[in-house]
Amino acid sequence: MRAYDSNTVKNSDHSPEASMETIALHTRIAPGREADYEREHAALDEQLESAMRRAGVHNWTIWRDGLDLFHLVTVDDYRAMRKRLAQDPVNIRWQEHINQLLEAVDDYSGDDSGLRRVWTLGQRSSD
């Protein structure tokens, strides 16, 4: 995952979603591995999904444009999620496997904070 300044967006209301973070990420598929990447995500392991939910992930959506992948993650605490998943055996196996299909390896040990938010409709950025 490519690290940038924080793009954490916290909702301003008092709903349960108010304390969640929305994180945008960018990764790249290794050339020639596009079909492999999509096939792996078409049947994601239920154990991995459970590990992600236990780590506070509410939603993780990935879009692809050529080799570029854009992720949008809704999570309770992104950095805490990364720390927890860095030690989860299911995620460790997944990262070892899926990183073979990506240009850059991410073992969740870094202090990644996602892409820097530039603009949001209806909100003024303090970045």
Short mmCIF file of C-alpha atoms in Angstrom, two decimals:
data_model
loop_
_atom_site.label_atom_id
_atom_site.label_comp_id
_atom_site.label_asym_id
_atom_site.label_seq_id
_atom_site.Cartn_x
_atom_site.Cartn_y
_atom_site.Cartn_z
CA MET A 1 0.00 0.00 0.00
CA ARG A 2 1.25 3.43 -0.79
CA ALA A 3 1.59 5.62 2.29
CA TYR A 4 0.55 9.26 2.30
CA ASP A 5 -0.62 11.74 4.88
CA SER A 6 -3.73 10.69 6.75
CA ASN A 7 -7.02 10.89 4.92
CA THR A 8 -9.11 9.84 7.87
CA VAL A 9 -12.63 11.16 7.62
CA LYS A 10 -14.68 10.93 10.77
CA ASN A 11 -18.42 11.48 10.54
CA SER A 12 -19.72 14.44 12.53
CA ASP A 13 -23.06 13.00 13.69
CA HIS A 14 -23.68 10.77 16.70
CA SER A 15 -24.62 7.60 14.82
CA PRO A 16 -22.60 4.39 15.26
CA GLU A 17 -20.82 5.26 12.02
CA ALA A 18 -19.65 8.58 13.50
CA SER A 19 -16.49 7.10 14.97
CA MET A 20 -15.51 5.12 11.87
CA GLU A 21 -12.70 6.07 9.51
CA THR A 22 -12.88 6.01 5.74
CA ILE A 23 -9.48 5.28 4.23
CA ALA A 24 -8.51 5.37 0.54
CA LEU A 25 -5.61 3.25 -0.67
CA HIS A 26 -3.77 2.73 -3.96
CA THR A 27 -1.95 -0.41 -5.02
CA ARG A 28 -0.81 -1.80 -8.39
CA ILE A 29 -1.12 -5.26 -9.85
CA ALA A 30 2.05 -6.73 -11.30
CA PRO A 31 1.81 -6.72 -15.13
CA GLY A 32 0.19 -9.88 -16.45
CA ARG A 33 -1.39 -10.80 -13.08
CA GLU A 34 -4.72 -8.98 -13.52
CA ALA A 35 -6.81 -12.13 -14.07
CA ASP A 36 -5.11 -13.87 -11.14
CA TYR A 37 -5.85 -10.91 -8.84
CA GLU A 38 -9.51 -10.79 -9.81
CA ARG A 39 -9.89 -14.56 -9.49
CA GLU A 40 -8.44 -14.49 -5.95
CA HIS A 41 -10.90 -11.81 -4.89
CA ALA A 42 -13.90 -13.48 -6.53
CA ALA A 43 -13.81 -16.20 -3.86
CA LEU A 44 -12.23 -14.59 -0.80
CA ASP A 45 -11.73 -16.95 2.13
CA GLU A 46 -14.42 -16.58 4.81
CA GLN A 47 -11.72 -16.86 7.50
CA LEU A 48 -10.01 -13.78 6.04
CA GLU A 49 -13.28 -11.86 5.96
CA SER A 50 -13.88 -12.83 9.60
CA ALA A 51 -10.36 -11.73 10.58
CA MET A 52 -10.92 -8.38 8.88
CA ARG A 53 -14.25 -7.87 10.68
CA ARG A 54 -12.68 -8.78 14.05
CA ALA A 55 -10.03 -6.14 13.32
CA GLY A 56 -12.76 -3.50 12.89
CA VAL A 57 -13.32 -3.46 9.12
CA HIS A 58 -16.94 -2.70 8.18
CA ASN A 59 -16.42 -2.51 4.43
CA TRP A 60 -13.55 -2.84 1.96
CA THR A 61 -14.21 -2.11 -1.71
CA ILE A 62 -11.63 -2.33 -4.50
CA TRP A 63 -11.87 -0.78 -7.98
CA ARG A 64 -9.46 -1.54 -10.81
CA ASP A 65 -8.30 0.64 -13.71
CA GLY A 66 -5.72 -1.28 -15.72
CA LEU A 67 -3.01 -2.19 -13.21
CA ASP A 68 -4.11 0.44 -10.67
CA LEU A 69 -6.23 -0.64 -7.70
CA PHE A 70 -8.16 1.85 -5.61
CA HIS A 71 -9.43 0.68 -2.23
CA LEU A 72 -11.99 2.34 0.03
CA VAL A 73 -11.97 0.99 3.58
CA THR A 74 -14.49 1.78 6.31
CA VAL A 75 -12.95 0.79 9.61
CA ASP A 76 -13.13 1.59 13.32
CA ASP A 77 -9.42 2.44 13.60
CA TYR A 78 -7.21 1.89 10.52
CA ARG A 79 -3.85 1.80 12.32
CA ALA A 80 -5.18 -0.56 15.00
CA MET A 81 -6.61 -2.77 12.23
CA ARG A 82 -3.23 -2.95 10.50
CA LYS A 83 -1.47 -3.86 13.77
CA ARG A 84 -4.00 -6.57 14.55
CA LEU A 85 -3.95 -8.05 11.03
CA ALA A 86 -0.13 -7.95 10.95
CA GLN A 87 -0.23 -10.65 13.65
CA ASP A 88 -3.22 -12.65 12.39
CA PRO A 89 -2.10 -15.99 10.86
CA VAL A 90 -4.93 -15.95 8.29
CA ASN A 91 -3.98 -12.46 7.09
CA ILE A 92 -0.26 -13.30 7.11
CA ARG A 93 -0.92 -16.24 4.75
CA TRP A 94 -3.15 -14.05 2.57
CA GLN A 95 -0.58 -11.26 2.32
CA GLU A 96 2.19 -13.73 1.42
CA HIS A 97 -0.04 -15.08 -1.33
CA ILE A 98 -1.63 -11.89 -2.73
CA ASN A 99 1.62 -9.90 -2.59
CA GLN A 100 2.93 -12.19 -5.34
CA LEU A 101 0.40 -10.51 -7.62
CA LEU A 102 1.25 -6.92 -6.65
CA GLU A 103 4.10 -4.58 -7.57
CA ALA A 104 4.76 -3.56 -3.95
CA VAL A 105 4.65 -5.85 -0.92
CA ASP A 106 2.71 -4.87 2.20
CA ASP A 107 3.13 -7.01 5.30
CA TYR A 108 1.11 -4.56 7.46
CA SER A 109 4.15 -3.73 9.58
CA GLY A 110 4.46 -0.12 8.39
CA ASP A 111 2.70 3.00 9.59
CA ASP A 112 0.57 3.43 6.45
CA SER A 113 -2.28 5.90 6.75
CA GLY A 114 -3.75 5.78 3.26
CA LEU A 115 -4.03 8.39 0.55
CA ARG A 116 -4.27 12.04 1.50
CA ARG A 117 -7.80 13.38 1.19
CA VAL A 118 -7.92 16.42 -1.06
CA TRP A 119 -11.61 17.32 -1.14
CA THR A 120 -15.02 16.10 0.05
CA LEU A 121 -18.34 17.53 -1.10
CA GLY A 122 -19.89 19.42 1.79
CA GLN A 123 -16.77 19.44 3.94
CA ARG A 124 -13.87 21.82 4.20
CA SER A 125 -10.52 20.09 4.39
CA SER A 126 -8.21 21.11 7.22
CA ASP A 127 -5.29 19.29 5.58
#
